[in-house]
Amino acid sequence: MFNNAVTFLETYGNLCDDVAVRCLAKVLSEIKMNLLNDENTALDFITTQEEVRNMCVRGLFRTNAEAEMVAMIIAGDIPTITSVSAQLDNWFELVPPYLLFIRPCATLPQLKDAVKDCLKIFGINKCDGIDAVMCELFSLEALRALHRISTSSTNWWFPAHLADLLQKADERITSAYDMDVRQHLIIEYGSSLFSEPGLWQVGFDYLRETGNEGLSHLELLIAQVPLDNETVATKLCSLCDEVDFDQTRKDIARAMAYRLLRTGRWGSALSWAIRSRDVEIVSTVADQVISRCSPDQFSSITVVEHFTEVMLLSSSFIFLHRYYKFRKLLESDQKVKAAELLVELIVSDLVPREFDVMLLSDLISILSEEDEVIISKDGSEQLLEHLVKYEADGPFQHNYDEWKMRLRTVRFLLLRNLARVITSTSL
């Protein structure tokens, strides 16, 4: 305990040739603080104090007043300790040296008496505020102290961390009536951090360590964090994954997907829908993108290039993926391949009925622009057969006259394409 002090005093004593300081260094080097760990050897420490007191009486430190004062403190001289206590900021700073040098054999029940002595030295008759808290702690009334701290301030940092330290010393200190006070205070502190901008991640770490009760609070608090931007939402989703808050992650992803849909950020909206891992959300967002995204923007939605498990379960997303490939083929001027893919899409069961008019419009556009064979004989026949069934099913929500005109146009262009196929093969 005194190693650094001994080294300093030895160096100073040798440099200044100060006999008193060298003598003090020797005294400190011979003090064995571990004697206080056992009540059977504590008396040996008191014997050492007596020897130091006798050295002071014999005047061994008289040549250096400061060295003599330190020696008197070690010897447990009450007037000396009282005189230097004025240099301390608070009375409770006096308690450790008072116990060490004046009452080295004090037991826990006697701690209260030592506290009274220190208060008396500082002239304190009535304790309130921090003084009252410290008195209760020294009196081993930890729960009362924690209650006082908690009710006197809106900041939960101090009571939470004090309770944590007390529990590490002895778990029984912070338990009462089968209630873990430490856990309660840490939950309160962690929860309070969620109201401070930028500190909710710290609050997450505190609450995660407090068992099921803390996790219940955490799930509610995460749902209240403002989704100011995608960075915040991404962090929240990652934290939800860490503690298996699947529904909360899904809610965050849904909220972000719908928000981005409203601003026309199709790729980002789809990414958040995929992050939800919910087929219904993915399908809903995919349907919105298909119906609202202009054809020339489809090729920029790169998120649909790669499939995940949840995408494969959504027919809307599969359709979106195929339509994306169709737009990319058109963009790269691969019209024959684009037409083949469009035929597959139209005759498949993937197409949501509300999007059939869009596909027919794309088909009309391709067939009208080219004077050469675009669709094969089989493809043309498949489409003509499909149109018969399609017309029989009715126009659904489409304008009837426009719908009939579109069907006649498609049928005419397909027959013209089929005629070109037959003519080209007979030559």
PDB file of N, CA and C in Angstrom, residues 89-166:
ATOM      1  N   ASP A  89     -12.209  17.857   1.629  1.00  0.00           N
ATOM      2  CA  ASP A  89     -13.411  18.545   1.148  1.00  0.00           C
ATOM      3  C   ASP A  89     -14.674  18.071   1.857  1.00  0.00           C
ATOM      4  N   ASN A  90     -14.725  16.794   2.217  1.00  0.00           N
ATOM      5  CA  ASN A  90     -15.925  16.234   2.823  1.00  0.00           C
ATOM      6  C   ASN A  90     -15.561  15.349   4.014  1.00  0.00           C
ATOM      7  N   TRP A  91     -16.493  15.277   4.960  1.00  0.00           N
ATOM      8  CA  TRP A  91     -16.234  14.501   6.174  1.00  0.00           C
ATOM      9  C   TRP A  91     -16.010  13.016   5.880  1.00  0.00           C
ATOM     10  N   PHE A  92     -16.713  12.501   4.845  1.00  0.00           N
ATOM     11  CA  PHE A  92     -16.594  11.062   4.594  1.00  0.00           C
ATOM     12  C   PHE A  92     -15.240  10.677   4.001  1.00  0.00           C
ATOM     13  N   GLU A  93     -14.466  11.678   3.544  1.00  0.00           N
ATOM     14  CA  GLU A  93     -13.100  11.381   3.114  1.00  0.00           C
ATOM     15  C   GLU A  93     -12.207  11.060   4.316  1.00  0.00           C
ATOM     16  N   LEU A  94     -12.637  11.490   5.500  1.00  0.00           N
ATOM     17  CA  LEU A  94     -11.884  11.244   6.715  1.00  0.00           C
ATOM     18  C   LEU A  94     -12.103   9.821   7.258  1.00  0.00           C
ATOM     19  N   VAL A  95     -13.222   9.217   6.883  1.00  0.00           N
ATOM     20  CA  VAL A  95     -13.581   7.912   7.465  1.00  0.00           C
ATOM     21  C   VAL A  95     -12.513   6.839   7.228  1.00  0.00           C
ATOM     22  N   PRO A  96     -12.008   6.637   5.990  1.00  0.00           N
ATOM     23  CA  PRO A  96     -10.997   5.581   5.796  1.00  0.00           C
ATOM     24  C   PRO A  96      -9.733   5.763   6.648  1.00  0.00           C
ATOM     25  N   PRO A  97      -9.097   6.966   6.625  1.00  0.00           N
ATOM     26  CA  PRO A  97      -7.891   7.103   7.473  1.00  0.00           C
ATOM     27  C   PRO A  97      -8.213   7.030   8.967  1.00  0.00           C
ATOM     28  N   TYR A  98      -9.399   7.508   9.350  1.00  0.00           N
ATOM     29  CA  TYR A  98      -9.788   7.443  10.761  1.00  0.00           C
ATOM     30  C   TYR A  98      -9.881   5.989  11.218  1.00  0.00           C
ATOM     31  N   LEU A  99     -10.521   5.158  10.394  1.00  0.00           N
ATOM     32  CA  LEU A  99     -10.639   3.744  10.734  1.00  0.00           C
ATOM     33  C   LEU A  99      -9.282   3.049  10.717  1.00  0.00           C
ATOM     34  N   LEU A 100      -8.455   3.388   9.732  1.00  0.00           N
ATOM     35  CA  LEU A 100      -7.169   2.718   9.574  1.00  0.00           C
ATOM     36  C   LEU A 100      -6.220   3.018  10.733  1.00  0.00           C
ATOM     37  N   PHE A 101      -6.127   4.292  11.093  1.00  0.00           N
ATOM     38  CA  PHE A 101      -5.107   4.682  12.066  1.00  0.00           C
ATOM     39  C   PHE A 101      -5.618   4.820  13.505  1.00  0.00           C
ATOM     40  N   ILE A 102      -6.902   5.124  13.684  1.00  0.00           N
ATOM     41  CA  ILE A 102      -7.420   5.331  15.039  1.00  0.00           C
ATOM     42  C   ILE A 102      -8.182   4.096  15.542  1.00  0.00           C
ATOM     43  N   ARG A 103      -8.950   3.442  14.632  1.00  0.00           N
ATOM     44  CA  ARG A 103      -9.716   2.273  15.064  1.00  0.00           C
ATOM     45  C   ARG A 103      -9.467   1.106  14.099  1.00  0.00           C
ATOM     46  N   PRO A 104      -8.228   0.637  14.013  1.00  0.00           N
ATOM     47  CA  PRO A 104      -7.884  -0.411  13.046  1.00  0.00           C
ATOM     48  C   PRO A 104      -8.571  -1.752  13.307  1.00  0.00           C
ATOM     49  N   CYS A 105      -9.082  -1.972  14.486  1.00  0.00           N
ATOM     50  CA  CYS A 105      -9.736  -3.249  14.803  1.00  0.00           C
ATOM     51  C   CYS A 105     -11.264  -3.128  14.803  1.00  0.00           C
ATOM     52  N   ALA A 106     -11.775  -2.015  14.258  1.00  0.00           N
ATOM     53  CA  ALA A 106     -13.223  -1.797  14.285  1.00  0.00           C
ATOM     54  C   ALA A 106     -13.953  -2.869  13.474  1.00  0.00           C
ATOM     55  N   THR A 107     -15.092  -3.313  13.992  1.00  0.00           N
ATOM     56  CA  THR A 107     -15.938  -4.274  13.295  1.00  0.00           C
ATOM     57  C   THR A 107     -17.042  -3.511  12.550  1.00  0.00           C
ATOM     58  N   LEU A 108     -17.781  -4.197  11.713  1.00  0.00           N
ATOM     59  CA  LEU A 108     -18.842  -3.538  10.938  1.00  0.00           C
ATOM     60  C   LEU A 108     -19.868  -2.848  11.830  1.00  0.00           C
ATOM     61  N   PRO A 109     -20.317  -3.485  12.909  1.00  0.00           N
ATOM     62  CA  PRO A 109     -21.273  -2.771  13.778  1.00  0.00           C
ATOM     63  C   PRO A 109     -20.701  -1.492  14.391  1.00  0.00           C
ATOM     64  N   GLN A 110     -19.380  -1.417  14.508  1.00  0.00           N
ATOM     65  CA  GLN A 110     -18.746  -0.237  15.102  1.00  0.00           C
ATOM     66  C   GLN A 110     -18.505   0.877  14.084  1.00  0.00           C
ATOM     67  N   LEU A 111     -18.798   0.570  12.830  1.00  0.00           N
ATOM     68  CA  LEU A 111     -18.580   1.557  11.772  1.00  0.00           C
ATOM     69  C   LEU A 111     -19.422   2.805  11.994  1.00  0.00           C
ATOM     70  N   LYS A 112     -20.629   2.607  12.514  1.00  0.00           N
ATOM     71  CA  LYS A 112     -21.525   3.741  12.763  1.00  0.00           C
ATOM     72  C   LYS A 112     -20.907   4.724  13.769  1.00  0.00           C
ATOM     73  N   ASP A 113     -20.235   4.191  14.787  1.00  0.00           N
ATOM     74  CA  ASP A 113     -19.598   5.059  15.794  1.00  0.00           C
ATOM     75  C   ASP A 113     -18.450   5.858  15.189  1.00  0.00           C
ATOM     76  N   ALA A 114     -17.694   5.214  14.296  1.00  0.00           N
ATOM     77  CA  ALA A 114     -16.590   5.918  13.633  1.00  0.00           C
ATOM     78  C   ALA A 114     -17.120   7.062  12.783  1.00  0.00           C
ATOM     79  N   VAL A 115     -18.257   6.831  12.127  1.00  0.00           N
ATOM     80  CA  VAL A 115     -18.877   7.882  11.307  1.00  0.00           C
ATOM     81  C   VAL A 115     -19.294   9.058  12.178  1.00  0.00           C
ATOM     82  N   LYS A 116     -19.860   8.766  13.351  1.00  0.00           N
ATOM     83  CA  LYS A 116     -20.259   9.849  14.261  1.00  0.00           C
ATOM     84  C   LYS A 116     -19.052  10.682  14.685  1.00  0.00           C
ATOM     85  N   ASP A 117     -17.940  10.015  14.943  1.00  0.00           N
ATOM     86  CA  ASP A 117     -16.720  10.734  15.334  1.00  0.00           C
ATOM     87  C   ASP A 117     -16.256  11.664  14.215  1.00  0.00           C
ATOM     88  N   CYS A 118     -16.293  11.182  12.987  1.00  0.00           N
ATOM     89  CA  CYS A 118     -15.848  11.997  11.843  1.00  0.00           C
ATOM     90  C   CYS A 118     -16.771  13.188  11.632  1.00  0.00           C
ATOM     91  N   LEU A 119     -18.074  12.963  11.787  1.00  0.00           N
ATOM     92  CA  LEU A 119     -19.035  14.075  11.684  1.00  0.00           C
ATOM     93  C   LEU A 119     -18.763  15.122  12.765  1.00  0.00           C
ATOM     94  N   LYS A 120     -18.447  14.646  13.956  1.00  0.00           N
ATOM     95  CA  LYS A 120     -18.162  15.562  15.063  1.00  0.00           C
ATOM     96  C   LYS A 120     -16.925  16.389  14.784  1.00  0.00           C
ATOM     97  N   ILE A 121     -15.891  15.761  14.216  1.00  0.00           N
ATOM     98  CA  ILE A 121     -14.658  16.490  13.892  1.00  0.00           C
ATOM     99  C   ILE A 121     -14.954  17.597  12.893  1.00  0.00           C
ATOM    100  N   PHE A 122     -15.882  17.354  11.964  1.00  0.00           N
ATOM    101  CA  PHE A 122     -16.235  18.354  10.947  1.00  0.00           C
ATOM    102  C   PHE A 122     -17.317  19.307  11.437  1.00  0.00           C
ATOM    103  N   GLY A 123     -17.797  19.103  12.666  1.00  0.00           N
ATOM    104  CA  GLY A 123     -18.798  20.008  13.227  1.00  0.00           C
ATOM    105  C   GLY A 123     -20.158  19.876  12.585  1.00  0.00           C
ATOM    106  N   ILE A 124     -20.503  18.683  12.101  1.00  0.00           N
ATOM    107  CA  ILE A 124     -21.801  18.451  11.455  1.00  0.00           C
ATOM    108  C   ILE A 124     -22.741  17.786  12.447  1.00  0.00           C
ATOM    109  N   ASN A 125     -23.872  18.450  12.707  1.00  0.00           N
ATOM    110  CA  ASN A 125     -24.848  17.925  13.670  1.00  0.00           C
ATOM    111  C   ASN A 125     -26.040  17.253  13.003  1.00  0.00           C
ATOM    112  N   LYS A 126     -26.394  17.736  11.794  1.00  0.00           N
ATOM    113  CA  LYS A 126     -27.546  17.182  11.099  1.00  0.00           C
ATOM    114  C   LYS A 126     -27.151  16.861   9.664  1.00  0.00           C
ATOM    115  N   CYS A 127     -27.510  15.676   9.229  1.00  0.00           N
ATOM    116  CA  CYS A 127     -27.133  15.244   7.884  1.00  0.00           C
ATOM    117  C   CYS A 127     -28.318  15.340   6.924  1.00  0.00           C
ATOM    118  N   ASP A 128     -28.066  15.877   5.752  1.00  0.00           N
ATOM    119  CA  ASP A 128     -29.059  15.849   4.673  1.00  0.00           C
ATOM    120  C   ASP A 128     -28.313  15.756   3.350  1.00  0.00           C
ATOM    121  N   GLY A 129     -29.054  15.537   2.288  1.00  0.00           N
ATOM    122  CA  GLY A 129     -28.431  15.437   0.969  1.00  0.00           C
ATOM    123  C   GLY A 129     -27.426  14.304   0.904  1.00  0.00           C
ATOM    124  N   ILE A 130     -26.266  14.608   0.330  1.00  0.00           N
ATOM    125  CA  ILE A 130     -25.228  13.595   0.154  1.00  0.00           C
ATOM    126  C   ILE A 130     -24.692  13.104   1.496  1.00  0.00           C
ATOM    127  N   ASP A 131     -24.691  13.977   2.509  1.00  0.00           N
ATOM    128  CA  ASP A 131     -24.227  13.559   3.837  1.00  0.00           C
ATOM    129  C   ASP A 131     -25.116  12.452   4.399  1.00  0.00           C
ATOM    130  N   ALA A 132     -26.420  12.602   4.225  1.00  0.00           N
ATOM    131  CA  ALA A 132     -27.357  11.591   4.715  1.00  0.00           C
ATOM    132  C   ALA A 132     -27.173  10.273   3.980  1.00  0.00           C
ATOM    133  N   VAL A 133     -26.955  10.372   2.668  1.00  0.00           N
ATOM    134  CA  VAL A 133     -26.727   9.166   1.864  1.00  0.00           C
ATOM    135  C   VAL A 133     -25.486   8.430   2.351  1.00  0.00           C
ATOM    136  N   MET A 134     -24.403   9.162   2.567  1.00  0.00           N
ATOM    137  CA  MET A 134     -23.154   8.531   2.997  1.00  0.00           C
ATOM    138  C   MET A 134     -23.304   7.913   4.381  1.00  0.00           C
ATOM    139  N   CYS A 135     -24.048   8.581   5.274  1.00  0.00           N
ATOM    140  CA  CYS A 135     -24.282   8.028   6.616  1.00  0.00           C
ATOM    141  C   CYS A 135     -25.016   6.698   6.520  1.00  0.00           C
ATOM    142  N   GLU A 136     -26.015   6.635   5.640  1.00  0.00           N
ATOM    143  CA  GLU A 136     -26.788   5.399   5.492  1.00  0.00           C
ATOM    144  C   GLU A 136     -25.939   4.288   4.898  1.00  0.00           C
ATOM    145  N   LEU A 137     -25.061   4.653   3.964  1.00  0.00           N
ATOM    146  CA  LEU A 137     -24.177   3.642   3.377  1.00  0.00           C
ATOM    147  C   LEU A 137     -23.199   3.108   4.413  1.00  0.00           C
ATOM    148  N   PHE A 138     -22.611   4.010   5.198  1.00  0.00           N
ATOM    149  CA  PHE A 138     -21.681   3.581   6.234  1.00  0.00           C
ATOM    150  C   PHE A 138     -22.398   2.783   7.326  1.00  0.00           C
ATOM    151  N   SER A 139     -23.692   3.045   7.480  1.00  0.00           N
ATOM    152  CA  SER A 139     -24.470   2.317   8.474  1.00  0.00           C
ATOM    153  C   SER A 139     -25.018   1.011   7.905  1.00  0.00           C
ATOM    154  N   LEU A 140     -24.584   0.682   6.698  1.00  0.00           N
ATOM    155  CA  LEU A 140     -24.997  -0.538   5.997  1.00  0.00           C
ATOM    156  C   LEU A 140     -26.489  -0.554   5.690  1.00  0.00           C
ATOM    157  N   GLU A 141     -27.081   0.631   5.575  1.00  0.00           N
ATOM    158  CA  GLU A 141     -28.486   0.741   5.174  1.00  0.00           C
ATOM    159  C   GLU A 141     -28.529   1.135   3.699  1.00  0.00           C
ATOM    160  N   ALA A 142     -28.042   0.224   2.877  1.00  0.00           N
ATOM    161  CA  ALA A 142     -27.869   0.514   1.450  1.00  0.00           C
ATOM    162  C   ALA A 142     -29.199   0.784   0.747  1.00  0.00           C
ATOM    163  N   LEU A 143     -30.219   0.011   1.055  1.00  0.00           N
ATOM    164  CA  LEU A 143     -31.516   0.190   0.391  1.00  0.00           C
ATOM    165  C   LEU A 143     -32.110   1.556   0.706  1.00  0.00           C
ATOM    166  N   ARG A 144     -31.950   1.976   1.964  1.00  0.00           N
ATOM    167  CA  ARG A 144     -32.447   3.311   2.341  1.00  0.00           C
ATOM    168  C   ARG A 144     -31.678   4.398   1.581  1.00  0.00           C
ATOM    169  N   ALA A 145     -30.365   4.195   1.446  1.00  0.00           N
ATOM    170  CA  ALA A 145     -29.542   5.170   0.718  1.00  0.00           C
ATOM    171  C   ALA A 145     -29.932   5.229  -0.750  1.00  0.00           C
ATOM    172  N   LEU A 146     -30.135   4.063  -1.356  1.00  0.00           N
ATOM    173  CA  LEU A 146     -30.527   4.023  -2.772  1.00  0.00           C
ATOM    174  C   LEU A 146     -31.888   4.680  -2.981  1.00  0.00           C
ATOM    175  N   HIS A 147     -32.789   4.466  -2.034  1.00  0.00           N
ATOM    176  CA  HIS A 147     -34.108   5.098  -2.125  1.00  0.00           C
ATOM    177  C   HIS A 147     -33.986   6.612  -2.035  1.00  0.00           C
ATOM    178  N   ARG A 148     -33.151   7.075  -1.110  1.00  0.00           N
ATOM    179  CA  ARG A 148     -32.974   8.528  -0.950  1.00  0.00           C
ATOM    180  C   ARG A 148     -32.397   9.149  -2.226  1.00  0.00           C
ATOM    181  N   ILE A 149     -31.392   8.500  -2.803  1.00  0.00           N
ATOM    182  CA  ILE A 149     -30.765   9.022  -4.021  1.00  0.00           C
ATOM    183  C   ILE A 149     -31.766   9.054  -5.170  1.00  0.00           C
ATOM    184  N   SER A 150     -32.535   7.982  -5.297  1.00  0.00           N
ATOM    185  CA  SER A 150     -33.471   7.851  -6.418  1.00  0.00           C
ATOM    186  C   SER A 150     -34.572   8.903  -6.352  1.00  0.00           C
ATOM    187  N   THR A 151     -35.022   9.222  -5.138  1.00  0.00           N
ATOM    188  CA  THR A 151     -36.124  10.177  -4.996  1.00  0.00           C
ATOM    189  C   THR A 151     -35.665  11.631  -5.002  1.00  0.00           C
ATOM    190  N   SER A 152     -34.369  11.844  -4.833  1.00  0.00           N
ATOM    191  CA  SER A 152     -33.868  13.226  -4.768  1.00  0.00           C
ATOM    192  C   SER A 152     -33.340  13.730  -6.108  1.00  0.00           C
ATOM    193  N   SER A 153     -33.341  12.853  -7.132  1.00  0.00           N
ATOM    194  CA  SER A 153     -32.805  13.275  -8.427  1.00  0.00           C
ATOM    195  C   SER A 153     -33.510  12.514  -9.549  1.00  0.00           C
ATOM    196  N   THR A 154     -33.586  13.147 -10.722  1.00  0.00           N
ATOM    197  CA  THR A 154     -34.177  12.489 -11.898  1.00  0.00           C
ATOM    198  C   THR A 154     -33.127  11.745 -12.707  1.00  0.00           C
ATOM    199  N   ASN A 155     -31.882  11.853 -12.276  1.00  0.00           N
ATOM    200  CA  ASN A 155     -30.795  11.154 -12.976  1.00  0.00           C
ATOM    201  C   ASN A 155     -30.556   9.806 -12.307  1.00  0.00           C
ATOM    202  N   TRP A 156     -30.774   8.739 -13.062  1.00  0.00           N
ATOM    203  CA  TRP A 156     -30.675   7.397 -12.506  1.00  0.00           C
ATOM    204  C   TRP A 156     -29.252   6.843 -12.567  1.00  0.00           C
ATOM    205  N   TRP A 157     -28.305   7.608 -13.106  1.00  0.00           N
ATOM    206  CA  TRP A 157     -26.950   7.068 -13.277  1.00  0.00           C
ATOM    207  C   TRP A 157     -26.333   6.671 -11.929  1.00  0.00           C
ATOM    208  N   PHE A 158     -26.358   7.587 -10.961  1.00  0.00           N
ATOM    209  CA  PHE A 158     -25.681   7.327  -9.688  1.00  0.00           C
ATOM    210  C   PHE A 158     -26.292   6.141  -8.930  1.00  0.00           C
ATOM    211  N   PRO A 159     -27.619   6.127  -8.690  1.00  0.00           N
ATOM    212  CA  PRO A 159     -28.169   4.979  -7.948  1.00  0.00           C
ATOM    213  C   PRO A 159     -27.971   3.651  -8.667  1.00  0.00           C
ATOM    214  N   ALA A 160     -28.044   3.648  -9.994  1.00  0.00           N
ATOM    215  CA  ALA A 160     -27.875   2.404 -10.750  1.00  0.00           C
ATOM    216  C   ALA A 160     -26.463   1.848 -10.601  1.00  0.00           C
ATOM    217  N   HIS A 161     -25.474   2.728 -10.748  1.00  0.00           N
ATOM    218  CA  HIS A 161     -24.091   2.259 -10.677  1.00  0.00           C
ATOM    219  C   HIS A 161     -23.660   1.981  -9.230  1.00  0.00           C
ATOM    220  N   LEU A 162     -24.206   2.736  -8.290  1.00  0.00           N
ATOM    221  CA  LEU A 162     -23.918   2.450  -6.880  1.00  0.00           C
ATOM    222  C   LEU A 162     -24.481   1.077  -6.509  1.00  0.00           C
ATOM    223  N   ALA A 163     -25.703   0.798  -6.947  1.00  0.00           N
ATOM    224  CA  ALA A 163     -26.314  -0.510  -6.665  1.00  0.00           C
ATOM    225  C   ALA A 163     -25.501  -1.632  -7.297  1.00  0.00           C
ATOM    226  N   ASP A 164     -24.982  -1.369  -8.481  1.00  0.00           N
ATOM    227  CA  ASP A 164     -24.165  -2.382  -9.162  1.00  0.00           C
ATOM    228  C   ASP A 164     -22.900  -2.693  -8.355  1.00  0.00           C
ATOM    229  N   LEU A 165     -22.249  -1.638  -7.849  1.00  0.00           N
ATOM    230  CA  LEU A 165     -21.044  -1.830  -7.027  1.00  0.00           C
ATOM    231  C   LEU A 165     -21.365  -2.561  -5.726  1.00  0.00           C
ATOM    232  N   LEU A 166     -22.484  -2.181  -5.111  1.00  0.00           N
ATOM    233  CA  LEU A 166     -22.865  -2.814  -3.849  1.00  0.00           C
ATOM    234  C   LEU A 166     -23.172  -4.300  -4.040  1.00  0.00           C
TER     235      LEU A 166
END
